[in-house]
Amino acid sequence: MATEGVFKYMQSTNRPYSANDIVQNMHKEFGKAVVQKALDDLVAQGSICEKIYGKQKIYCVKQPDNDATGDSELKDIESKTDTVTENYKNVEQQVKEAESSLRELLAAPTTLEAKEQLAELEKKEETLMAKLAKLSQNTVLVSAEERNRIKIDHERLVKEYKKRKRLCMDVINAIMEGYPKSKKVLMEEVGIETDEEVKMPPIQSF
């Protein structure tokens, strides 16, 4: 019977547990619903006591009233339970933060997409820089409107280039958290080249 089995286990260990702890420690001999019902029955019978810490219920076997060390031991258990509860909250918060970071990474471009976008931006920038250099050397005066348009396009492309480059490096850095080799080796394996490796000229501003 589940109630008897749960009570014997708690008597033998004489430690505080949550329902989940008991299910896992008894190697899932009984399902969570069965264990929870057994605990509720034992609490109703007065065989064990129940304490609530935040959203979690903790159960422990009642100690004999004539046990001189009972109060001290119970306080010690409560103190340990408080510590475990606090640690649980901290871990839960860390999990939430990790999940949030994961969602951001999943929303970002894949390594292949980032490489393609970066290559496209670099090509556009190279074309624009060549055009700008040609215009700068041209003896024909460029109108203020045309120069202003070129400047705006240049600034927009530079901004987009830096954004895409940052996204690409964010992906690389995220992969590095579980990658056993160096960043240089990773970038070589996925075929990513740095500005210096392709001898990209410095980005100039007006």
CSV table of C-alpha atoms in Angstrom, one decimal:
chain,number,residue,atom,x,y,z
A,1,MET,CA,0.0,0.0,0.0
A,2,ALA,CA,1.4,3.4,-1.0
A,3,THR,CA,0.6,5.1,2.3
A,4,GLU,CA,2.4,2.5,4.4
A,5,GLY,CA,5.3,2.4,1.9
A,6,VAL,CA,5.8,6.2,2.0
A,7,PHE,CA,5.6,6.3,5.8
A,8,LYS,CA,8.2,3.5,6.2
A,9,TYR,CA,10.5,5.3,3.8
A,10,MET,CA,10.1,8.6,5.7
A,11,GLN,CA,10.6,6.8,9.1
A,12,SER,CA,13.8,5.1,7.8
A,13,THR,CA,15.4,8.3,6.5
A,14,ASN,CA,13.9,10.7,9.1
A,15,ARG,CA,14.5,13.7,6.9
A,16,PRO,CA,12.2,16.4,5.4
A,17,TYR,CA,11.2,15.8,1.8
A,18,SER,CA,8.9,17.3,-0.8
A,19,ALA,CA,6.5,15.0,-2.7
A,20,ASN,CA,8.8,15.2,-5.7
A,21,ASP,CA,11.8,14.1,-3.6
A,22,ILE,CA,9.9,11.1,-2.3
A,23,VAL,CA,8.9,10.0,-5.8
A,24,GLN,CA,12.5,10.3,-7.1
A,25,ASN,CA,14.1,8.7,-4.0
A,26,MET,CA,11.7,5.7,-4.1
A,27,HIS,CA,12.7,5.3,-7.7
A,28,LYS,CA,9.2,6.1,-8.9
A,29,GLU,CA,7.7,3.1,-7.2
A,30,PHE,CA,4.6,5.2,-6.9
A,31,GLY,CA,3.4,8.0,-9.2
A,32,LYS,CA,3.4,11.6,-7.9
A,33,ALA,CA,-0.4,11.7,-7.5
A,34,VAL,CA,-0.4,8.5,-5.4
A,35,VAL,CA,2.5,9.8,-3.3
A,36,GLN,CA,0.7,13.1,-2.7
A,37,LYS,CA,-2.5,11.3,-1.6
A,38,ALA,CA,-0.4,9.1,0.8
A,39,LEU,CA,1.2,12.2,2.3
A,40,ASP,CA,-2.2,14.0,2.7
A,41,ASP,CA,-3.5,10.8,4.4
A,42,LEU,CA,-0.5,10.7,6.7
A,43,VAL,CA,-0.8,14.4,7.6
A,44,ALA,CA,-4.5,13.8,8.4
A,45,GLN,CA,-3.6,10.8,10.6
A,46,GLY,CA,-1.1,12.9,12.4
A,47,SER,CA,1.8,10.6,11.5
A,48,ILE,CA,3.8,13.3,9.7
A,49,CYS,CA,3.7,17.0,9.7
A,50,GLU,CA,3.5,19.4,6.8
A,51,LYS,CA,5.2,22.8,6.4
A,52,ILE,CA,4.8,25.2,3.5
A,53,TYR,CA,7.7,27.2,2.2
A,54,GLY,CA,6.7,29.6,-0.5
A,55,LYS,CA,4.9,27.4,-3.1
A,56,GLN,CA,6.4,24.2,-1.9
A,57,LYS,CA,5.2,21.7,0.8
A,58,ILE,CA,7.8,19.9,2.9
A,59,TYR,CA,6.9,16.8,4.9
A,60,CYS,CA,8.7,15.1,7.8
A,61,VAL,CA,7.9,12.4,10.4
A,62,LYS,CA,6.7,13.8,13.7
A,63,GLN,CA,9.2,13.4,16.5
A,64,PRO,CA,8.3,12.0,19.9
A,65,ASP,CA,7.3,14.7,22.4
A,66,ASN,CA,9.6,13.3,25.1
A,67,ASP,CA,12.6,13.6,22.8
A,68,ALA,CA,14.8,16.2,24.5
A,69,THR,CA,16.6,16.9,21.2
A,70,GLY,CA,13.4,17.1,19.1
A,71,ASP,CA,13.0,20.9,19.2
A,72,SER,CA,16.6,21.5,18.4
A,73,GLU,CA,16.6,18.9,15.6
A,74,LEU,CA,13.4,20.4,14.1
A,75,LYS,CA,14.8,23.9,14.2
A,76,ASP,CA,17.9,22.5,12.4
A,77,ILE,CA,15.7,20.9,9.8
A,78,GLU,CA,13.7,24.1,9.3
A,79,SER,CA,17.0,26.0,8.9
A,80,LYS,CA,18.2,23.6,6.3
A,81,THR,CA,14.9,23.7,4.6
A,82,ASP,CA,15.0,27.5,4.5
A,83,THR,CA,18.5,27.2,2.9
A,84,VAL,CA,17.4,24.7,0.3
A,85,THR,CA,14.3,26.8,-0.5
A,86,GLU,CA,16.5,29.9,-1.0
A,87,ASN,CA,18.9,27.9,-3.2
A,88,TYR,CA,15.9,26.6,-5.1
A,89,LYS,CA,14.7,30.2,-5.8
A,90,ASN,CA,18.2,31.2,-6.9
A,91,VAL,CA,18.5,28.3,-9.3
A,92,GLU,CA,15.0,29.0,-10.6
A,93,GLN,CA,15.9,32.6,-11.4
A,94,GLN,CA,19.1,31.4,-13.1
A,95,VAL,CA,17.0,29.0,-15.2
A,96,LYS,CA,14.7,31.8,-16.2
A,97,GLU,CA,17.6,34.0,-17.2
A,98,ALA,CA,19.2,31.2,-19.2
A,99,GLU,CA,15.8,30.5,-21.0
A,100,SER,CA,15.6,34.2,-21.9
A,101,SER,CA,19.1,34.2,-23.3
A,102,LEU,CA,18.3,31.0,-25.2
A,103,ARG,CA,15.3,32.6,-26.8
A,104,GLU,CA,17.4,35.6,-27.9
A,105,LEU,CA,20.0,33.3,-29.4
A,106,LEU,CA,17.3,31.3,-31.2
A,107,ALA,CA,15.8,34.5,-32.6
A,108,ALA,CA,19.2,35.6,-34.0
A,109,PRO,CA,20.4,34.5,-37.4
A,110,THR,CA,22.1,31.1,-37.7
A,111,THR,CA,25.8,31.0,-38.3
A,112,LEU,CA,25.3,30.4,-42.0
A,113,GLU,CA,22.7,33.2,-42.3
A,114,ALA,CA,24.9,35.6,-40.5
A,115,LYS,CA,27.9,34.7,-42.8
A,116,GLU,CA,25.7,35.3,-45.9
A,117,GLN,CA,24.4,38.6,-44.6
A,118,LEU,CA,27.8,39.7,-43.6
A,119,ALA,CA,29.3,38.9,-47.0
A,120,GLU,CA,26.4,40.7,-48.7
A,121,LEU,CA,26.9,43.8,-46.6
A,122,GLU,CA,30.7,43.7,-47.1
A,123,LYS,CA,30.1,43.5,-50.9
A,124,LYS,CA,27.7,46.5,-50.8
A,125,GLU,CA,30.1,48.5,-48.7
A,126,GLU,CA,33.0,47.7,-51.0
A,127,THR,CA,30.9,48.9,-54.0
A,128,LEU,CA,29.8,52.0,-52.2
A,129,MET,CA,33.3,52.8,-51.1
A,130,ALA,CA,34.6,52.4,-54.6
A,131,LYS,CA,31.9,54.7,-55.9
A,132,LEU,CA,32.7,57.2,-53.2
A,133,ALA,CA,36.4,57.1,-54.0
A,134,LYS,CA,35.6,57.7,-57.7
A,135,LEU,CA,33.3,60.6,-56.9
A,136,SER,CA,35.9,62.1,-54.6
A,137,GLN,CA,38.5,62.1,-57.4
A,138,ASN,CA,36.0,63.4,-60.0
A,139,THR,CA,36.5,66.9,-61.2
A,140,VAL,CA,32.8,67.3,-61.7
A,141,LEU,CA,31.2,68.8,-58.6
A,142,VAL,CA,28.6,66.7,-56.9
A,143,SER,CA,25.5,68.4,-55.8
A,144,ALA,CA,24.8,68.9,-52.1
A,145,GLU,CA,21.7,66.7,-52.4
A,146,GLU,CA,23.6,63.8,-54.0
A,147,ARG,CA,26.4,64.0,-51.5
A,148,ASN,CA,24.0,64.1,-48.6
A,149,ARG,CA,22.2,61.0,-50.0
A,150,ILE,CA,25.5,59.2,-50.4
A,151,LYS,CA,26.4,60.1,-46.8
A,152,ILE,CA,23.1,58.8,-45.5
A,153,ASP,CA,23.4,55.5,-47.4
A,154,HIS,CA,27.0,55.1,-46.2
A,155,GLU,CA,26.1,55.6,-42.6
A,156,ARG,CA,23.1,53.3,-42.9
A,157,LEU,CA,25.2,50.5,-44.4
A,158,VAL,CA,28.0,51.0,-41.9
A,159,LYS,CA,25.5,50.8,-39.1
A,160,GLU,CA,23.9,47.7,-40.6
A,161,TYR,CA,27.3,46.1,-41.2
A,162,LYS,CA,28.4,46.6,-37.6
A,163,LYS,CA,25.0,45.3,-36.3
A,164,ARG,CA,25.3,42.1,-38.5
A,165,LYS,CA,29.0,41.7,-37.4
A,166,ARG,CA,28.0,42.0,-33.8
A,167,LEU,CA,25.2,39.4,-34.2
A,168,CYS,CA,27.6,37.0,-35.9
A,169,MET,CA,30.1,37.4,-33.1
A,170,ASP,CA,27.3,36.9,-30.5
A,171,VAL,CA,26.5,33.6,-32.1
A,172,ILE,CA,30.1,32.6,-32.2
A,173,ASN,CA,30.5,33.5,-28.5
A,174,ALA,CA,27.4,31.6,-27.6
A,175,ILE,CA,28.8,28.5,-29.4
A,176,MET,CA,32.1,29.0,-27.6
A,177,GLU,CA,30.4,28.3,-24.2
A,178,GLY,CA,30.3,24.6,-25.1
A,179,TYR,CA,33.0,24.4,-27.7
A,180,PRO,CA,36.2,22.7,-26.5
A,181,LYS,CA,38.6,24.5,-28.8
A,182,SER,CA,39.7,28.1,-29.3
A,183,LYS,CA,37.6,30.8,-31.1
A,184,LYS,CA,40.2,30.9,-33.9
A,185,VAL,CA,39.8,27.2,-34.5
A,186,LEU,CA,35.9,27.5,-34.5
A,187,MET,CA,36.0,30.4,-37.0
A,188,GLU,CA,38.3,28.4,-39.3
A,189,GLU,CA,36.0,25.4,-39.1
A,190,VAL,CA,32.8,27.3,-40.0
A,191,GLY,CA,34.6,29.4,-42.6
A,192,ILE,CA,34.3,32.8,-41.0
A,193,GLU,CA,37.0,35.3,-42.0
A,194,THR,CA,37.8,38.5,-40.1
A,195,ASP,CA,38.2,42.0,-41.6
A,196,GLU,CA,42.0,41.7,-41.1
A,197,GLU,CA,42.2,38.3,-42.9
A,198,VAL,CA,40.4,39.6,-46.0
A,199,LYS,CA,42.3,42.8,-45.8
A,200,MET,CA,39.2,44.9,-45.6
A,201,PRO,CA,40.0,48.6,-45.7
A,202,PRO,CA,39.1,50.7,-42.6
A,203,ILE,CA,35.6,52.1,-42.7
A,204,GLN,CA,35.8,55.8,-43.4
A,205,SER,CA,33.4,58.5,-42.3
A,206,PHE,CA,32.6,61.7,-44.0
